[in-house]
Structures are given as C-alpha cells and as structure tokens.
C-alpha cells in the first residue's frame, strides 16, 4: 500500500518511468498549424508541444539555455519565436537560438548552434496521438504499443477524431497510480461506485448494460490493457454514435475482426502505460434526444507522492456535424471531467486510498491490499479463446484482477530496470 504515497518510490517513478518510456503529450489536432503550441509536462518536467515552421512536431524543453527560465509562458498560442522573459534570448519554434541581446558585448564567443532549446530525444505519432520519450534509447513507438495498436486502430484509424476545446485539468489528492490502475480495468467498482449515476439514467443503454451484453477485460497486451463491452445485437453500436455519424467513419481501415468488435462495442476503456487512459461512452445531454458517443482521453500526471493532476481531453469525429460535436462535448463534460458525475464518484473515493497509504499505521504494520479477484481457485472470469484481438480476453464481466496486475507488473519491471537512473 505504501507505494501509493512514498517519496523514494515517487522519485524512482520520475526517473525510471516518466523519463524512460513513451509518454503521451497531445493530439495532433491540438496544434494543426505551423507555429501552434501547447504547454505540456512529461512527469513533472515542463515541455512545449509545438508544430514548427516546417510542420514538424517537436517537444521542446521549456527552459532557457542561459539561466533556465521558462521561455514559453502562455498555455497555448501560435508563434514563430519564443523570447525568454529574463534576459531576452530568442529561439525559433524549431528550438534554434537566433537572438542574444548585446551579444557583441558579452557573448561574442557564443556559438548559437550549440545553444538551441533541448528537446525530447524521441517524438512519434500513432493515429494522431503524439508521444515523446526523453531518453535517447527508446524502442520504436509502434513496438512499445505492441498489441495495443490493434485496439487503438479500432478507435483512431476507424474515426478521424479531433480534440474539442481545451483539456480540463484539476489537482487530485490521489497518487497517479490509483486512477491508472482503475482504468486498466477495475470493472468491479462500477455497480457500487457509480450506482447513483447509473440509477438516474446518465449514460445510454450501451453504458448501463440494458442491452444484452458481455464485458471483456483484455490483459497481457504488452503492458497495456482494455475493457470492452460487446453488445449482443445486429445493430451497429459503435459506442453510441448514430448512423449518420457512423457513415463518416473509415470502415475500410479495419480488418473484419476489428470491425466486428467495433460494431458491437458499448462502453470501452483502457490505458496505455504509463499514464494515458481513455473512455468511450454513449450518453445523453437531453433525455428526449438520442445518445451521442463521447470520447475522453485522460492523463494522470504525477505531482508528488499521493498527488496528481488529472487532464481530460474530449474528442469527437472530425467529420460529424458541428451541432453533434457540441453535444459530444456536453456529454463528455457532464460524465468524465472535473465536474462530471462519474468522475466525482471516483475522485471522492481515490483520495482516501492515498491518505491511508501514507499513514503511520501502514508504515508500522506493512498493511497490504488485495489483488486476488477471479484468480487461481476463485477464477470467476473465463478466458474467451475465440477473442480475435491480441491479449487474453477475460469474459463474464471482466471480474478479474488480471488487468490491474498487468499494470503493477509493468510498473515494477520498469522501476527496477537497472541503469535507468
Ligand atoms: S534566462 Fe533566458 S535569457 Fe537569461
Ligand atoms: Fe469509475
């Protein structure tokens, strides 16, 4: 339990996880034009996610090469240059140093080519999702995502999506691992933790299981995990999107198996290690209207032991009508955002876990938590050998701790890898 609120372990996580693995920085649609930028963090480190003059996506370390001040102060914008507010060094949005005030007086010897902004060693995009890895020795992004690509294609290749509005951000007194573990597939908490939201009818049929459905937990997927509702219906489900929006999807992008899983999909969620989660959810902003399919990408940003900042982006199909996108945003905001119904259910619970983890009692008694659900002799979830995608598919409500254990196995392997600090 202690791992959820411990300074030494937290520092290890920053050094060995966030500085060594591929970490999500943003969606391509957030910086569509040359010069567009957004401030982002990797672990706790400040970066600028920018599309430079040549259209290349860069993740620049937001720190002047002179004395280290942040050169980018605005959350977002469009600029050709970043000028440091301290002494005025000026950098192109490629990171190149192009201006040093009074250079002839004090910096005659300075070779500007050597003093561009530092940047993440690796930046790559998968279906519009942009990731960066600070460390030079990174596997290819696609290799890192492994079997998860089969699932990500089903969402981001099938649907050209764009971020609507700005990400919502809020600080939570919970360790980043608590929601991450939850989004690896804690299907067990839904009937209890979200009972009131379900009882009042928030969410569509595809969200509440009114239709005949099967919930799968997908584990053993190269360190990443998913939970997928499959609705037993001949109708196109596609997470609650209506027919005219489904028509705009790139149906040819998927193979037959992927397409069939997508067609039958109700609520779907998952997590890419270390801290990028997502949820697809059908829901309503108006009881008299048909549901819309909303999609939230979320990132659990470490901000100290037992403390995090939650970031939430709402995405909609790019080619859907503007009015539909607005409804997608409304439903996303009312379910999974700082003030969302489902979000509030979870957050109110998570912060107590971390308080307990940092307690003297835990320190002195080595209290532990339990990860035995549906395992060994208690196996409740059966493995579906016919599941078409990568990983192991646990059927029967996904009631197993295998998904969450996948997270902690990957976490443990990563923080214990030698030579990474
Ligand atoms: S710290 Fe940026 S110019 Fe001095
Ligand atoms: Fe939840």
PDB file of C-alpha atoms and ligand atoms in Angstrom, residues 63-71 83-91 101, ligand 1:
ATOM      1  CA  UNK A  63      13.880  26.134 -20.194  1.00  0.00           C
ATOM      2  CA  UNK A  64      16.238  28.806 -21.494  1.00  0.00           C
ATOM      3  CA  UNK A  65      19.823  27.710 -22.167  1.00  0.00           C
ATOM      4  CA  UNK A  66      21.114  30.839 -20.438  1.00  0.00           C
ATOM      5  CA  UNK A  67      19.805  30.583 -16.845  1.00  0.00           C
ATOM      6  CA  UNK A  68      16.937  28.171 -17.220  1.00  0.00           C
ATOM      7  CA  UNK A  69      13.845  30.404 -17.147  1.00  0.00           C
ATOM      8  CA  UNK A  70      10.695  29.149 -18.886  1.00  0.00           C
ATOM      9  CA  UNK A  71      10.783  30.629 -22.383  1.00  0.00           C
ATOM     10  CA  UNK A  83      11.569  35.001 -26.244  1.00  0.00           C
ATOM     11  CA  UNK A  84      12.878  34.413 -22.760  1.00  0.00           C
ATOM     12  CA  UNK A  85      11.418  36.982 -20.342  1.00  0.00           C
ATOM     13  CA  UNK A  86      14.592  37.115 -18.198  1.00  0.00           C
ATOM     14  CA  UNK A  87      17.376  38.443 -20.493  1.00  0.00           C
ATOM     15  CA  UNK A  88      15.704  38.143 -23.852  1.00  0.00           C
ATOM     16  CA  UNK A  89      17.330  35.183 -25.572  1.00  0.00           C
ATOM     17  CA  UNK A  90      15.143  34.290 -28.524  1.00  0.00           C
ATOM     18  CA  UNK A  91      14.502  30.879 -30.021  1.00  0.00           C
ATOM     19  CA  UNK A 101      20.736  40.728 -26.659  1.00  0.00           C
TER      20      UNK A 101
HETATM   21  S1  LIG B   1      17.498  33.049 -18.527  1.00  0.00           S
HETATM   22 FE1  LIG B   1      16.757  33.256 -20.509  1.00  0.00          FE
HETATM   23  S2  LIG B   1      17.846  34.921 -21.313  1.00  0.00           S
HETATM   24 FE2  LIG B   1      18.668  34.676 -19.345  1.00  0.00          FE
END
